[in-house]
Short mmCIF file of C-alpha atoms and ligand atoms in Angstrom, two decimals:
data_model
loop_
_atom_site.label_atom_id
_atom_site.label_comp_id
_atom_site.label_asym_id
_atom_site.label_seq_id
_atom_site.Cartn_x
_atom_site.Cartn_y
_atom_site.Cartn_z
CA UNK A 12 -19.04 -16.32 -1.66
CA UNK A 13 -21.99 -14.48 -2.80
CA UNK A 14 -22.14 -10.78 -1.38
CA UNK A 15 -25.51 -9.36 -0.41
CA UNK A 16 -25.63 -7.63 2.32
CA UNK A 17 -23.61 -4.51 2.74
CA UNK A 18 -21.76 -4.99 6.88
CA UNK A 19 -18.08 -4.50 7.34
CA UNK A 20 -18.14 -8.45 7.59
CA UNK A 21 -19.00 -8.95 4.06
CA UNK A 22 -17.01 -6.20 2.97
CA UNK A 23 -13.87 -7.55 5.03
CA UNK A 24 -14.29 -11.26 3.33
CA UNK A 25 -14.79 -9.56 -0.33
CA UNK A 26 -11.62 -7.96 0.11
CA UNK A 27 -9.84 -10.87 1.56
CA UNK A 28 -11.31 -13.28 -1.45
CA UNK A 29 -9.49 -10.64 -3.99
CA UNK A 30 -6.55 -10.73 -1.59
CA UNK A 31 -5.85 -14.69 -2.01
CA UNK A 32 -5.71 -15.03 -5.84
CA UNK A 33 -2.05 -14.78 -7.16
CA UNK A 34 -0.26 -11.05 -7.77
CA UNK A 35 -0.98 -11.20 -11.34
CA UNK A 36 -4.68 -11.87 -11.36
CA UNK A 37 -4.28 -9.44 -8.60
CA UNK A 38 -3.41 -6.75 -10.77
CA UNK A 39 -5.30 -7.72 -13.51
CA UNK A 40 -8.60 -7.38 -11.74
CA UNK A 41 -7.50 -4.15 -10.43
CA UNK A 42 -7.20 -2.95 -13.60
CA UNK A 43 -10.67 -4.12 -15.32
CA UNK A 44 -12.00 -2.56 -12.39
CA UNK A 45 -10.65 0.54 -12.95
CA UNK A 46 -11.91 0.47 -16.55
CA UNK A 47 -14.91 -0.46 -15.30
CA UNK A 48 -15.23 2.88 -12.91
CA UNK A 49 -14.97 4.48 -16.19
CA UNK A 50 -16.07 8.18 -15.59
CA UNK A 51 -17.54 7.18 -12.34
CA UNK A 52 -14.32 8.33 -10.50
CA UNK A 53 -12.84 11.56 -11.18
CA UNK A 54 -9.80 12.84 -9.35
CA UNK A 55 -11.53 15.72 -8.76
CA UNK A 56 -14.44 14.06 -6.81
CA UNK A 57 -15.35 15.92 -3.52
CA UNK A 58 -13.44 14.06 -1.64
CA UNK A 59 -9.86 14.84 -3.66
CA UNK A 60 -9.30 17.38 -1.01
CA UNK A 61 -8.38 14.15 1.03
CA UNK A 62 -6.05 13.08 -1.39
CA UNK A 63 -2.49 14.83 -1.14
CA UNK A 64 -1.95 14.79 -5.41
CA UNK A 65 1.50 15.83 -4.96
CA UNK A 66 2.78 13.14 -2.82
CA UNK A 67 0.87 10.49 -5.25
CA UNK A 68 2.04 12.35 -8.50
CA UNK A 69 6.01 12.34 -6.94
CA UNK A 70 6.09 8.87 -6.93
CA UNK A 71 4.20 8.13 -9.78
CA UNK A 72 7.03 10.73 -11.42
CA UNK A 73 9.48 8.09 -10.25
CA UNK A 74 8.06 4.97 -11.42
CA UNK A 75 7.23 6.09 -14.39
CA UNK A 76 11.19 6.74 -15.26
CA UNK A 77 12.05 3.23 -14.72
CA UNK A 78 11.80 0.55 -17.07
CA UNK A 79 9.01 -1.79 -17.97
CA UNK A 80 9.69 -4.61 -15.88
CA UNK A 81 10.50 -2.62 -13.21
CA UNK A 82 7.36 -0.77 -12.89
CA UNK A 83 5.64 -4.05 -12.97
CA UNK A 84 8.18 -5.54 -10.74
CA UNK A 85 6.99 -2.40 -8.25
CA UNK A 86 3.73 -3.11 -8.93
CA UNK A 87 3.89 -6.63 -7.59
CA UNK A 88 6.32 -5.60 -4.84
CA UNK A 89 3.21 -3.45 -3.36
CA UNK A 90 0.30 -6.12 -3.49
CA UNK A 91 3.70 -8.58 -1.90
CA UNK A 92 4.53 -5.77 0.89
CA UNK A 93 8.01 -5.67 -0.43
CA UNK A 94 9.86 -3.56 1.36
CA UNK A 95 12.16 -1.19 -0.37
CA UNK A 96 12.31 2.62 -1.03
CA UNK A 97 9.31 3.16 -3.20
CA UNK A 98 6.97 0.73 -0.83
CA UNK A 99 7.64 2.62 1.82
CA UNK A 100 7.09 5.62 0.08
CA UNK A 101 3.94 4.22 -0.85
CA UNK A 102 3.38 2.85 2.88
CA UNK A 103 3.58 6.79 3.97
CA UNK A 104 0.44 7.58 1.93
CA UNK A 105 -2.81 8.13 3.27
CA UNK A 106 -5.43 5.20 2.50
CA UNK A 107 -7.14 7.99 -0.39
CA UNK A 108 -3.72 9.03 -1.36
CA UNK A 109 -3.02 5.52 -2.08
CA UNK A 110 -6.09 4.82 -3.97
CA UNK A 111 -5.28 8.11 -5.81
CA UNK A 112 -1.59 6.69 -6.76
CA UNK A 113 -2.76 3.60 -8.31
CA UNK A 114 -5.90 5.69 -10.33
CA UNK A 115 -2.73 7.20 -11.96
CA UNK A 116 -0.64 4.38 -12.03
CA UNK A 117 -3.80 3.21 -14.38
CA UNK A 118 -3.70 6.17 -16.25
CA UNK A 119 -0.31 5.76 -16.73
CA UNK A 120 -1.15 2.56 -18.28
CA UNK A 121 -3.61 3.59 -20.45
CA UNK A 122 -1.00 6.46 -22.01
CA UNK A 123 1.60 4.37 -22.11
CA UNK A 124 4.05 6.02 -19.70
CA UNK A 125 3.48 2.94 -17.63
CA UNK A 126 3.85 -0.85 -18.60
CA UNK A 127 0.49 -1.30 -20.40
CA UNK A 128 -1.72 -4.42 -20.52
CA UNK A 129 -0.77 -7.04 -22.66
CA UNK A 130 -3.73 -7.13 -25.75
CA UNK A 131 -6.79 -9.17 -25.08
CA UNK A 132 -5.91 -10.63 -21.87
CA UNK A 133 -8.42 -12.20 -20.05
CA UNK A 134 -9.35 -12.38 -16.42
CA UNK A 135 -9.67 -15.63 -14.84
CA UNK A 136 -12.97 -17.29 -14.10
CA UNK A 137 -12.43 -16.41 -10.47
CA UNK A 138 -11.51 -12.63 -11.25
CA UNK A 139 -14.50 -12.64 -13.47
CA UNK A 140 -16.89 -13.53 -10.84
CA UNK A 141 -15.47 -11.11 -8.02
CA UNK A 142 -15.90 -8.21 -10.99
CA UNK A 143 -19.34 -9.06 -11.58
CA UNK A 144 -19.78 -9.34 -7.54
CA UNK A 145 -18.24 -5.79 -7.47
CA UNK A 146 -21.10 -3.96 -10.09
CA UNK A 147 -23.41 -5.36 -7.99
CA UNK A 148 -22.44 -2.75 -5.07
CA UNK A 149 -23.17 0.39 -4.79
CA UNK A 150 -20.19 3.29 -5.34
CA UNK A 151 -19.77 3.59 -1.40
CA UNK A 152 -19.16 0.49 -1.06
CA UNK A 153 -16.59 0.11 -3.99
CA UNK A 154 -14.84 3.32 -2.52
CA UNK A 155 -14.82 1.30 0.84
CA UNK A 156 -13.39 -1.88 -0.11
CA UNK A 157 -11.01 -0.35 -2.58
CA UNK A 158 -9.59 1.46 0.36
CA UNK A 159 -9.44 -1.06 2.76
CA UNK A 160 -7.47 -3.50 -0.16
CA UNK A 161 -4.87 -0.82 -1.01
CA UNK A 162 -4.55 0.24 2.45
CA UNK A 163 -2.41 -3.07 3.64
CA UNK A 164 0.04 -2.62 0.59
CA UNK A 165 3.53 -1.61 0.33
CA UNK A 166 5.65 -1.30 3.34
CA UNK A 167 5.43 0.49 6.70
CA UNK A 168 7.02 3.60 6.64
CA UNK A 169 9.81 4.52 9.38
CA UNK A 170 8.41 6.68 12.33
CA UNK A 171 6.98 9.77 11.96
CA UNK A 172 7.00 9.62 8.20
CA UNK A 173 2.94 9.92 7.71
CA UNK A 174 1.96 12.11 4.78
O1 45D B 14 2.21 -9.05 -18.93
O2 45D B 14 -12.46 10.58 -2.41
C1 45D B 14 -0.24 -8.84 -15.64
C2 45D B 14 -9.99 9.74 -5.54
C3 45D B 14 0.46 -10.11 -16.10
C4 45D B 14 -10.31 11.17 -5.07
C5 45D B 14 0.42 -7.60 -16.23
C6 45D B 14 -11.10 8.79 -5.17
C7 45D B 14 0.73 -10.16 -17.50
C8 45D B 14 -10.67 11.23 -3.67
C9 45D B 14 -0.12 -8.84 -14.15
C10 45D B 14 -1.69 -8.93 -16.03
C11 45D B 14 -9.83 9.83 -7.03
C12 45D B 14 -8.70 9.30 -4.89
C13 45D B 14 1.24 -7.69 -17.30
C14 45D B 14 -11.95 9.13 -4.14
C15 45D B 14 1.46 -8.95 -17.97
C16 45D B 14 -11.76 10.31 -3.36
C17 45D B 14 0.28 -6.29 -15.60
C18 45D B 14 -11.32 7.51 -5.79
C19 45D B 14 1.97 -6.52 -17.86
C20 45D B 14 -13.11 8.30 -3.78
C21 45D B 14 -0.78 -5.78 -14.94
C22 45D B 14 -10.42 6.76 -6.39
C23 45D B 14 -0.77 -4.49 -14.28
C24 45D B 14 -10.65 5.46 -6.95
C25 45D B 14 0.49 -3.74 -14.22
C26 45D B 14 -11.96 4.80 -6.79
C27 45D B 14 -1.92 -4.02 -13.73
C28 45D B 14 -9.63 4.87 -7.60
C29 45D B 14 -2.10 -2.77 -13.05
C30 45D B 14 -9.62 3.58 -8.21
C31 45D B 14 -3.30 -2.38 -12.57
C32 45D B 14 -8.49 3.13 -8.77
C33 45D B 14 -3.60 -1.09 -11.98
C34 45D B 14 -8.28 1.86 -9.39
C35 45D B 14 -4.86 -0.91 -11.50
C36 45D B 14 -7.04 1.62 -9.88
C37 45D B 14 -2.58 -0.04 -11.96
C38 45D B 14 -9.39 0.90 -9.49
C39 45D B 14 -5.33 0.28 -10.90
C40 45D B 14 -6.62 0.41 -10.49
#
């Protein structure tokens, strides 16, 4: 698929083409992506006062205690809608929040405090060619589709549990 025009169709099939590779190239993308976004995306953008920091930086505070394979374990259960206590924690979060969460869980990565990246791993041919599709857009529309793909994630929360 070759994106070039900028409708919610095209943004809705980009998504769903990162959506069908496996959990791990999943994840792996995610993160070259967010090393990608470099200093492009700041927490304190504008549009942080969307974000509820707290609520993202509580559960981050509780992943980051477990071990290892259990963050990534946690990590997987969200892109698999798992549904246990942190998922649905996650589910609770507002579409920013969430995007917020896994900025952190990235940083959290990058410092160690979260299972890091194993050394010179490399993204598949597939993931590759989705990443290049992705510099091609402009930041509105990353912001959009990034949104819309960790939206779905995790499970649903029980009534009334919004955040
Ligand atoms: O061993 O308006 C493998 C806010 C297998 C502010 C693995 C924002 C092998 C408000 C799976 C590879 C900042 C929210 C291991 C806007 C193996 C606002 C593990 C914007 C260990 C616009 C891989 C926020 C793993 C944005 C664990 C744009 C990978 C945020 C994990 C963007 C990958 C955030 C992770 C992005 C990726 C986060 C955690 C792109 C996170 C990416």
């Amino acid at each position: 698929m070759t994106f070039t025009q900028s409708n919610d169709q095209n943004l809705s099939q980009f998504v769903a083409s990162i959506q069908k590779l496996n959990v791990d190239d999943q994840l792996a993308l995610f993160y070259f992506i967010y090393k990608k976004m470099g200093d492009s995306v700041t927490p304190a953008a504008p549009g942080a006062s969307t974000a509820s920091a707290d609520i993202a930086e509580g559960l981050f505070n509780q992943i980051k205690e477990k071990s290892h394979e259990e963050q990534l374990q946690f990590q997987r259960d969200l892109i698999n809608k798992a549904d246990n206590e942190y998922t649905r924690m996650y589910g609770s979060m507002s579409d920013t929040t969430k995007l917020l969460f896994w900025y952190r869980l990235a940083q959290g990565m990058d410092s160690n405090v979260i299972s890091p990246m194993p050394p010179n791993y490399e993204l598949s041919s597939e993931s590759k060619g989705i990443l290049n599709q992705l510099e091609g857009m402009d930041f509105e529309q990353q912001i959009t589709l990034f949104r819309d793909y960790v939206s779905p994630m995790g499970a649903e929360p029980k009534q009334g549990a919004e955040v």
